[in-house]
Short mmCIF file of N, CA and C and ligand atoms in Angstrom, two decimals:
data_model
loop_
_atom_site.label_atom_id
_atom_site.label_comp_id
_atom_site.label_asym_id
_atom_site.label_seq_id
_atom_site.Cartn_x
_atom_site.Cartn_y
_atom_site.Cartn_z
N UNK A 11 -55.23 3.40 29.44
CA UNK A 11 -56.01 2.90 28.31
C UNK A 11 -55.13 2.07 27.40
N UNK A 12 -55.80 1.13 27.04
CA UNK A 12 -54.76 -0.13 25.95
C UNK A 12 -55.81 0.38 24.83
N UNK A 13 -54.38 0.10 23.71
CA UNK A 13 -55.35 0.46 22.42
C UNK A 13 -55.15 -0.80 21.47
N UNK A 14 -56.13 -1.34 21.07
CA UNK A 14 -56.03 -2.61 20.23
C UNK A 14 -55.56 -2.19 19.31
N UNK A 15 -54.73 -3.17 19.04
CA UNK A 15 -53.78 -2.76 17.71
C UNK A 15 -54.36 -3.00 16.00
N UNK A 16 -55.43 -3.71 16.48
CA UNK A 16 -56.22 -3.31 15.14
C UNK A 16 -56.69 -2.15 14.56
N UNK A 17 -56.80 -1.17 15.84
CA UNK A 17 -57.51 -0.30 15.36
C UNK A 17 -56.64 0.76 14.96
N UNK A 18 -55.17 0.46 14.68
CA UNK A 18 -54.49 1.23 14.86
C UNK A 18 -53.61 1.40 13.67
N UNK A 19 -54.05 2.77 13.36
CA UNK A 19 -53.32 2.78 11.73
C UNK A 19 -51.77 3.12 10.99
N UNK A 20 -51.45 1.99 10.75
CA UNK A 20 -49.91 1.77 11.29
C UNK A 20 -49.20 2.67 10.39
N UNK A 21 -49.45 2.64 9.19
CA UNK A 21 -48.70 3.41 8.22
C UNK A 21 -49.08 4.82 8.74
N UNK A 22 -49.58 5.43 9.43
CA UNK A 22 -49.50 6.81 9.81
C UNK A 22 -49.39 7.24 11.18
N UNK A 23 -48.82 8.44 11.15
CA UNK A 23 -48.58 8.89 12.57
C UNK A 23 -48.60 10.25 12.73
N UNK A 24 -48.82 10.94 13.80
CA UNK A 24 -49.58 12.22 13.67
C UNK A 24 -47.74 12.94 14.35
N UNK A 25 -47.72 13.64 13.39
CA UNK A 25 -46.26 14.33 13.52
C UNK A 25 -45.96 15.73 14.28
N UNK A 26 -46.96 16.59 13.58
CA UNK A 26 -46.91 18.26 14.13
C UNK A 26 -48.23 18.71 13.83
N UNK A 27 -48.32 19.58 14.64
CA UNK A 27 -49.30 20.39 14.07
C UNK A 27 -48.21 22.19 14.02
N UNK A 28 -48.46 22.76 12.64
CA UNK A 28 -48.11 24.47 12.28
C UNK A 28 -48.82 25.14 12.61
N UNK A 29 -48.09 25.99 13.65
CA UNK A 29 -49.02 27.41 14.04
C UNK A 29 -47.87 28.34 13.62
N UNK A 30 -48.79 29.13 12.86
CA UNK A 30 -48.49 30.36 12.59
C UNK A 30 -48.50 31.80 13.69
N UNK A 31 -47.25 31.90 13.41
CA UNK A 31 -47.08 33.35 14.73
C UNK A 31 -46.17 34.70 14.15
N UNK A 32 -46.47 35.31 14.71
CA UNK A 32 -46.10 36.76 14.06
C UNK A 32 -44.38 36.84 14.35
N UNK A 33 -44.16 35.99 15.55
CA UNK A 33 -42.59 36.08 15.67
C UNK A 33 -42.50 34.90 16.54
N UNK A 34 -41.51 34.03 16.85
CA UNK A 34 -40.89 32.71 17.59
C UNK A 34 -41.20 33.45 18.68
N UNK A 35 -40.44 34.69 19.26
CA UNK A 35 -40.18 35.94 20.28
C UNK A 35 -41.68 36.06 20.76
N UNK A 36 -42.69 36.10 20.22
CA UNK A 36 -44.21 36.02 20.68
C UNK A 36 -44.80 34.98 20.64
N UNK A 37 -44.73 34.20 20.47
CA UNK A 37 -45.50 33.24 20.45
C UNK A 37 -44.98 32.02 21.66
N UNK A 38 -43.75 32.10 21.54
CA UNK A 38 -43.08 30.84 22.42
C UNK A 38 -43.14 30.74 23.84
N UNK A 39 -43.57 32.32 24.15
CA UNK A 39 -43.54 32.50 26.00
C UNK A 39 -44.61 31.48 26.78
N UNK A 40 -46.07 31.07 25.88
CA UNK A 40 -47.12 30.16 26.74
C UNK A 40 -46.55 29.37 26.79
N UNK A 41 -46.17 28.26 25.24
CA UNK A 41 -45.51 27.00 25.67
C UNK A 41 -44.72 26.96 26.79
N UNK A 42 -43.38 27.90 26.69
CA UNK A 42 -42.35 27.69 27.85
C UNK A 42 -43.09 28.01 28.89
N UNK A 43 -43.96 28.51 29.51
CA UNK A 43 -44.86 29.05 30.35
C UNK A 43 -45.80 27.62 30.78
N UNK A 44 -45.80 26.73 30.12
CA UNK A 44 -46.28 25.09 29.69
C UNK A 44 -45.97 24.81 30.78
N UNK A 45 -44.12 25.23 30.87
CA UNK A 45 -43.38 23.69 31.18
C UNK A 45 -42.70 23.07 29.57
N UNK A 46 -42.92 23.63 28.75
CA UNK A 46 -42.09 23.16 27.38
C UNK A 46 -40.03 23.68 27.77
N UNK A 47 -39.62 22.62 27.46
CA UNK A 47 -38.39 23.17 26.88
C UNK A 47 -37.78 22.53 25.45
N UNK A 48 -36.28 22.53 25.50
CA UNK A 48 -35.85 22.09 24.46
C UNK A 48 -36.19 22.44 23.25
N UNK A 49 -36.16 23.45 22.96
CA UNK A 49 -36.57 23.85 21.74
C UNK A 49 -35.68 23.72 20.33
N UNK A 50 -35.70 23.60 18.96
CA UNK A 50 -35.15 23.11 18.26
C UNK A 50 -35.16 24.37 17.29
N UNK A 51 -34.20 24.59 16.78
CA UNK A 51 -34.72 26.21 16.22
C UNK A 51 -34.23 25.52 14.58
N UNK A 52 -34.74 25.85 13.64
CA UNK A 52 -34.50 25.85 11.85
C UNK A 52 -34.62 26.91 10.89
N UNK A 53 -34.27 27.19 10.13
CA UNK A 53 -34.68 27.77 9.02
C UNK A 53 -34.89 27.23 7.76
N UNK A 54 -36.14 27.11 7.19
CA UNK A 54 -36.32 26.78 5.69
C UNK A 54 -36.57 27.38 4.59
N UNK A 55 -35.37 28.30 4.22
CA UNK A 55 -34.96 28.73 3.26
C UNK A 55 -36.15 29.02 2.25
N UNK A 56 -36.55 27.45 1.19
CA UNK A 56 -37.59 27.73 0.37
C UNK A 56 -38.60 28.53 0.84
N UNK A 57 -39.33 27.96 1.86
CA UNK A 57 -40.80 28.11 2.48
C UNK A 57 -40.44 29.79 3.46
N UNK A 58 -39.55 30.25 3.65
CA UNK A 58 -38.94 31.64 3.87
C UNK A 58 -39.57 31.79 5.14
N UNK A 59 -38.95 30.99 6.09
CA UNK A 59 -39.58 30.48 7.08
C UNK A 59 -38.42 30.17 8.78
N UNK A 60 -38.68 30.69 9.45
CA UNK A 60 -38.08 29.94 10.92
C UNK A 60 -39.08 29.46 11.37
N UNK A 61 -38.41 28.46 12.01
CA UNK A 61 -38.93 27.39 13.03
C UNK A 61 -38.59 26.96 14.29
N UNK A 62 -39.49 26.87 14.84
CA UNK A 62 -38.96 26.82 16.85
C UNK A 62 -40.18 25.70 16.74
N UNK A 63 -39.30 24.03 17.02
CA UNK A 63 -40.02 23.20 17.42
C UNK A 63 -39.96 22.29 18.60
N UNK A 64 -41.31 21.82 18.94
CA UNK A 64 -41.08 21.41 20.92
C UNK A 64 -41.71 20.01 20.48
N UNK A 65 -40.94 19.37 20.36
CA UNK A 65 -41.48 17.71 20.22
C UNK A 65 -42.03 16.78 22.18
N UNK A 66 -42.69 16.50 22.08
CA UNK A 66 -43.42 16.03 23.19
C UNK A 66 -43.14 14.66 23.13
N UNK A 67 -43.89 13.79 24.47
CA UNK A 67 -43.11 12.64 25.06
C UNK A 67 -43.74 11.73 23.80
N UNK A 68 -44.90 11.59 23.27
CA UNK A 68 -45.42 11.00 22.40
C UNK A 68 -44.89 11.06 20.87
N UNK A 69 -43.51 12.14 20.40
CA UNK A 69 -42.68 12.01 20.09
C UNK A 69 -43.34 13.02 18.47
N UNK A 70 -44.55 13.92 18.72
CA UNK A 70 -45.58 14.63 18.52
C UNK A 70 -44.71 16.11 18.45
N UNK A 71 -45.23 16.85 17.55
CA UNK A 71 -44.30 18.52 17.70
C UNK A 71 -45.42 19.05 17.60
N UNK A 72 -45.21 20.73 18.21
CA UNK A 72 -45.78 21.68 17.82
C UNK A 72 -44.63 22.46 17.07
N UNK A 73 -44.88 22.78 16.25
CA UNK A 73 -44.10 24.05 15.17
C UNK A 73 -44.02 25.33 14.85
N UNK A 74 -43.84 25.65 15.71
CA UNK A 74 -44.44 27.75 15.65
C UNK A 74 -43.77 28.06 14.52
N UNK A 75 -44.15 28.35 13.47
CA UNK A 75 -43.82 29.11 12.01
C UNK A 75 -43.64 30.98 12.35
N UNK A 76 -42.61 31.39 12.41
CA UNK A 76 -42.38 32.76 11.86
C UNK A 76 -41.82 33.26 10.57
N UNK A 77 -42.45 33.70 9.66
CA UNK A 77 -41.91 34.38 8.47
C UNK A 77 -40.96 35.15 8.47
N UNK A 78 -39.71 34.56 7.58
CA UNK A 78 -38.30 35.31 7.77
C UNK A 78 -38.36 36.07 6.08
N UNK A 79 -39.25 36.63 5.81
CA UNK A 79 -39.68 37.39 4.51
C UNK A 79 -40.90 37.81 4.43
N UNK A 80 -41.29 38.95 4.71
CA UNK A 80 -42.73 39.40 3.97
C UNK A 80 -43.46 39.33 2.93
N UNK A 81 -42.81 38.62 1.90
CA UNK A 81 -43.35 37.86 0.90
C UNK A 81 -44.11 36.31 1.09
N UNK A 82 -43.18 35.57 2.19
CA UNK A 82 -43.75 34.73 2.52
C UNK A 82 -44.87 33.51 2.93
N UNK A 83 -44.78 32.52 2.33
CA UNK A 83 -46.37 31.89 2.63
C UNK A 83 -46.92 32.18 4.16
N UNK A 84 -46.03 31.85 5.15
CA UNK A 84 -46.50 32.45 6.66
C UNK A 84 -46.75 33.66 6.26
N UNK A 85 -46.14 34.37 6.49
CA UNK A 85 -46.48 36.10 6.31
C UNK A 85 -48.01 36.34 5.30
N UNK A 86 -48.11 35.69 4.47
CA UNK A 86 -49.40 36.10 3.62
C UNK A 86 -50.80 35.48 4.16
N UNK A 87 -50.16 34.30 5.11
CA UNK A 87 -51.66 33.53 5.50
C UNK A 87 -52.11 34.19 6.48
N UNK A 88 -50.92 35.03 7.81
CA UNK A 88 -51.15 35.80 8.67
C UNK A 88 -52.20 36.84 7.99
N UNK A 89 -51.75 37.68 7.03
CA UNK A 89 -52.37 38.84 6.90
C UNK A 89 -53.66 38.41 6.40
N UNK A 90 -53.80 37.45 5.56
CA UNK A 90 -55.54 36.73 5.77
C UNK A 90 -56.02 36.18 6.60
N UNK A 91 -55.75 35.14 7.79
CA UNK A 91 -56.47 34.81 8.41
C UNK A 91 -55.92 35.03 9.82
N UNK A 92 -55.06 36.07 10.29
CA UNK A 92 -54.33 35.88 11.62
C UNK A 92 -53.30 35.11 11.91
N UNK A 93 -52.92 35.13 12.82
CA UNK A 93 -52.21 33.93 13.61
C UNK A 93 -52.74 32.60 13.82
N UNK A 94 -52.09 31.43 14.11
CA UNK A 94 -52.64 30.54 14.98
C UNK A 94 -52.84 29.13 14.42
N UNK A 95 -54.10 28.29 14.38
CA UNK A 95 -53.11 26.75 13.49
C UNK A 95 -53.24 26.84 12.01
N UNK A 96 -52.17 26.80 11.57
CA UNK A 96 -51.64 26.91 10.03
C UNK A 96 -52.11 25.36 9.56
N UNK A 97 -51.37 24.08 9.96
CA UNK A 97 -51.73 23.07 9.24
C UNK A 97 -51.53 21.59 10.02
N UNK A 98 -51.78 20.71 10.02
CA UNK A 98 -51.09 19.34 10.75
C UNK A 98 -50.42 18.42 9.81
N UNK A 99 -49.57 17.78 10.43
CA UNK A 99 -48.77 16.85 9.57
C UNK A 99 -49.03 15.53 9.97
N UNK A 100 -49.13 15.16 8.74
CA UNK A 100 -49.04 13.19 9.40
C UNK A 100 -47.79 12.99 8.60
N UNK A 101 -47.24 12.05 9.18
CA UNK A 101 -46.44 11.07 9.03
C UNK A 101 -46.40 10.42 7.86
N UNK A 102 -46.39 9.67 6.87
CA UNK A 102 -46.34 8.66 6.10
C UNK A 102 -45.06 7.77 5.92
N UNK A 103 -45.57 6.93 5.59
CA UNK A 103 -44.64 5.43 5.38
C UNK A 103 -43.32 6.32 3.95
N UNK A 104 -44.17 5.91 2.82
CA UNK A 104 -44.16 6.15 1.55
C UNK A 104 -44.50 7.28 0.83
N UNK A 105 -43.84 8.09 0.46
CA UNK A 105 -44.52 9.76 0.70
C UNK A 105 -44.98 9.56 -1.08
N UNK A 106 -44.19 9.28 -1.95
CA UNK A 106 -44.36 9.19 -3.50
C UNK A 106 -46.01 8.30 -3.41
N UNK A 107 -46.19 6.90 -2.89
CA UNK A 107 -47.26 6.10 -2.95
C UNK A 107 -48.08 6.92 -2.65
N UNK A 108 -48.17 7.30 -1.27
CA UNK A 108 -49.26 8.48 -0.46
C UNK A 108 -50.08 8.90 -1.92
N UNK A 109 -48.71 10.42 -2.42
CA UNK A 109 -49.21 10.96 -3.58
C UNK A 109 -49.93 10.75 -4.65
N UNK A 110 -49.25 9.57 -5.21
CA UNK A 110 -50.08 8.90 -5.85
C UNK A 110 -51.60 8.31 -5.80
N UNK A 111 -51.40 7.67 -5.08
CA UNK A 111 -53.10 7.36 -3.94
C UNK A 111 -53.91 8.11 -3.91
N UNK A 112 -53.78 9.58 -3.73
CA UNK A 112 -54.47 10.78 -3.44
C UNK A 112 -54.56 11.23 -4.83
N UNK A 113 -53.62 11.32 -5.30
CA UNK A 113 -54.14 12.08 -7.21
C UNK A 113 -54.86 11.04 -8.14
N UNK A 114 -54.71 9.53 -7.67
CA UNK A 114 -55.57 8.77 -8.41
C UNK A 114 -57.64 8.60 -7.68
N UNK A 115 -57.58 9.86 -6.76
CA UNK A 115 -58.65 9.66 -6.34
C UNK A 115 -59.57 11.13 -6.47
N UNK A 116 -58.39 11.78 -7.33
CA UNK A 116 -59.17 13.20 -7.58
C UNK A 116 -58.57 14.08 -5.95
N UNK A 117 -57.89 13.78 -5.36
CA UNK A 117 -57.22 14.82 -4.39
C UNK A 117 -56.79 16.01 -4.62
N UNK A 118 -57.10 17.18 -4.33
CA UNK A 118 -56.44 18.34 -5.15
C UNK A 118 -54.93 18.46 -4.15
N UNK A 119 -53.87 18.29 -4.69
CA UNK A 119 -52.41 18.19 -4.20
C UNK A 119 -51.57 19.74 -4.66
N UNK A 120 -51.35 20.54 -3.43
CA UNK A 120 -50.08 21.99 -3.75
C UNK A 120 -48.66 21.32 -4.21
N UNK A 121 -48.39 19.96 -3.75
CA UNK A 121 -47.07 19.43 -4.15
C UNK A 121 -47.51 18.41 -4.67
N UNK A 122 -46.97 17.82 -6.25
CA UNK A 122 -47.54 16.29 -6.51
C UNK A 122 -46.11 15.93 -6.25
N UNK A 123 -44.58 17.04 -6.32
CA UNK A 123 -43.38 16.00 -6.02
C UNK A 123 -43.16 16.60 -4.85
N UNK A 124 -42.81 15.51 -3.99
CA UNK A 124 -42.19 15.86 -2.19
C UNK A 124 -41.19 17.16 -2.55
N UNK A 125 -40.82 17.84 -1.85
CA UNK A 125 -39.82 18.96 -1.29
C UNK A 125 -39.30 18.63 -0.05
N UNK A 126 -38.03 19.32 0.39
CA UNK A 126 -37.06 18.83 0.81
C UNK A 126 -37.86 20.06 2.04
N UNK A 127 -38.34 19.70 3.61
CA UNK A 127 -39.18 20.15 4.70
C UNK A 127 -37.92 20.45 5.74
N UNK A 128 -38.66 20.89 7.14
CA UNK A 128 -37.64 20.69 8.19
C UNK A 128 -37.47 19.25 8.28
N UNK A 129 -36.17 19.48 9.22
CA UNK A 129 -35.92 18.16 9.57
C UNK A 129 -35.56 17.18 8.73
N UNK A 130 -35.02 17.81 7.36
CA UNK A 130 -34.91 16.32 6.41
C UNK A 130 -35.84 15.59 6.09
N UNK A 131 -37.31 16.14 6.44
CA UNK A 131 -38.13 15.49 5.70
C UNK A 131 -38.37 15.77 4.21
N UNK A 132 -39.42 14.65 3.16
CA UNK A 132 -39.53 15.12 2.62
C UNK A 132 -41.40 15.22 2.82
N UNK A 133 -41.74 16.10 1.68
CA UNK A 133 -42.94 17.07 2.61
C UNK A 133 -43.61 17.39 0.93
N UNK A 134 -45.05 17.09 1.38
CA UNK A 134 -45.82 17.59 0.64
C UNK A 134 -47.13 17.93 0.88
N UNK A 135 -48.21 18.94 0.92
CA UNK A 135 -49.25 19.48 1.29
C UNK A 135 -50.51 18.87 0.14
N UNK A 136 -51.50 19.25 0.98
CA UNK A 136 -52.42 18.57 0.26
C UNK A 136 -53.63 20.25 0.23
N UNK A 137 -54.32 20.04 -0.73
CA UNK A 137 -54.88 21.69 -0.81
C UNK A 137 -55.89 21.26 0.09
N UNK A 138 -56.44 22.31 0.60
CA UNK A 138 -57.28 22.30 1.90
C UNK A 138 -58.55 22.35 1.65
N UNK A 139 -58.94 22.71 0.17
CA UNK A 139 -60.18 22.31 -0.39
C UNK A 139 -60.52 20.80 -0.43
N UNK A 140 -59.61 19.89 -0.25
CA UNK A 140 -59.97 18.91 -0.49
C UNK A 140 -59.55 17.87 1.10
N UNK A 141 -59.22 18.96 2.01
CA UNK A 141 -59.08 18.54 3.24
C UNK A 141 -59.71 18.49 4.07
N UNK A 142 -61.57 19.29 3.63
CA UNK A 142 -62.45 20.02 4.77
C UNK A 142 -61.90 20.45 5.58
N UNK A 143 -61.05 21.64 4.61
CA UNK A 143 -61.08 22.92 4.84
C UNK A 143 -59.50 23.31 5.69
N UNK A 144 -59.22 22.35 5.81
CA UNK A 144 -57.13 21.87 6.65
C UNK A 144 -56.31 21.58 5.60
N UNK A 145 -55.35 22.28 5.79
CA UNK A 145 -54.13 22.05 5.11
C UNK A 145 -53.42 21.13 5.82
N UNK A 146 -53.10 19.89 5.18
CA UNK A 146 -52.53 19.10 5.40
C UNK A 146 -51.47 19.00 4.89
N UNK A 147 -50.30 18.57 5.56
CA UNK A 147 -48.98 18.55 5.21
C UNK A 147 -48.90 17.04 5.48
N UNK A 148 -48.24 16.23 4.47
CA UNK A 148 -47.64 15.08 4.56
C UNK A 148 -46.20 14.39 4.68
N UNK A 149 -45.60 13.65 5.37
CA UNK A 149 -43.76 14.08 5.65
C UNK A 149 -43.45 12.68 5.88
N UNK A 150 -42.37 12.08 4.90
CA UNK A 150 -41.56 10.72 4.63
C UNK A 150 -40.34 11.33 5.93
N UNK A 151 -39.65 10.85 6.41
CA UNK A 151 -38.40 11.19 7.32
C UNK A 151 -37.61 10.60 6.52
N UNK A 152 -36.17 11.38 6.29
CA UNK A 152 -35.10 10.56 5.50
C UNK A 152 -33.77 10.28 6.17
N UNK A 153 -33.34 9.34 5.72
CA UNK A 153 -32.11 8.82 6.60
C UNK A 153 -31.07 9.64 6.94
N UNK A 154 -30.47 10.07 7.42
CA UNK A 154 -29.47 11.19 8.04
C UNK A 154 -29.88 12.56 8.28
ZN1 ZN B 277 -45.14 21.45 9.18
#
């Protein structure tokens, strides 16, 4: 399939999608069970959080989130809604403009300033009331 490049929306790109899992240790056996390897392991400190991520040929991740604190935003969304997809990320050009854009349109925003994400991104969520009903995560990539 060729995709006309008109139709194609350049300033964004579909980055990850977050699933939430009770442990990396449970959750990771289907993927590798895939055919996934290479896995990328992180910890993000703020968000009290590990991460085991499998970036694909389209250059696309999945993100298995395990809570490294029981206080934790993973840990608290588990005990409300289970396991399973937490949120998707797009890409953005301009992460400050993005923001802006979205709060001058009545967007309800969890971050109006970026935070420092995996990967050196910087990262900001958008409330899911105003996402129909998805938490959206938004992510600038920064140089080094
Ligand atoms: Zn994410």
């Amino acid at each position: 399939m060729t995709v006309d490049i008109d139709w194609v929306n350049e300033d964004f790109a579909f980055d990850h999608v977050g699933i939430a899992v009770n442990s990396i240790e449970e959750g990771l056996p289907f993927y590798q069970a895939l055919g996934l390897k290479n896995i990328q392991y992180e910890t993000v400190e703020s968000e009290k959080v590990r991460v085991a991520m499998l970036t694909l040929a389209n250059s696309a991740k999945i993100e298995l989130l395990e809570s490294s604190d029981s206080s934790g935003p993973i840990a608290r969304y588990i005990e409300k809604r289970g396991t399973g997809i937490h949120h998707i990320c797009l890409r953005v050009k301009d992460i400050d403009s993005t923001l802006e854009n979205l709060k001058s349109k009545g967007i309800r925003l969890l971050n109006e300033i970026p935070k420092k994400g995996a990967h050196n991104c910087l990262v900001a969520f958008v409330h899911p009331k105003s996402a129909g009903g998805v938490l959206v995560e938004l992510s600038e990539p920064q140089e080094g």
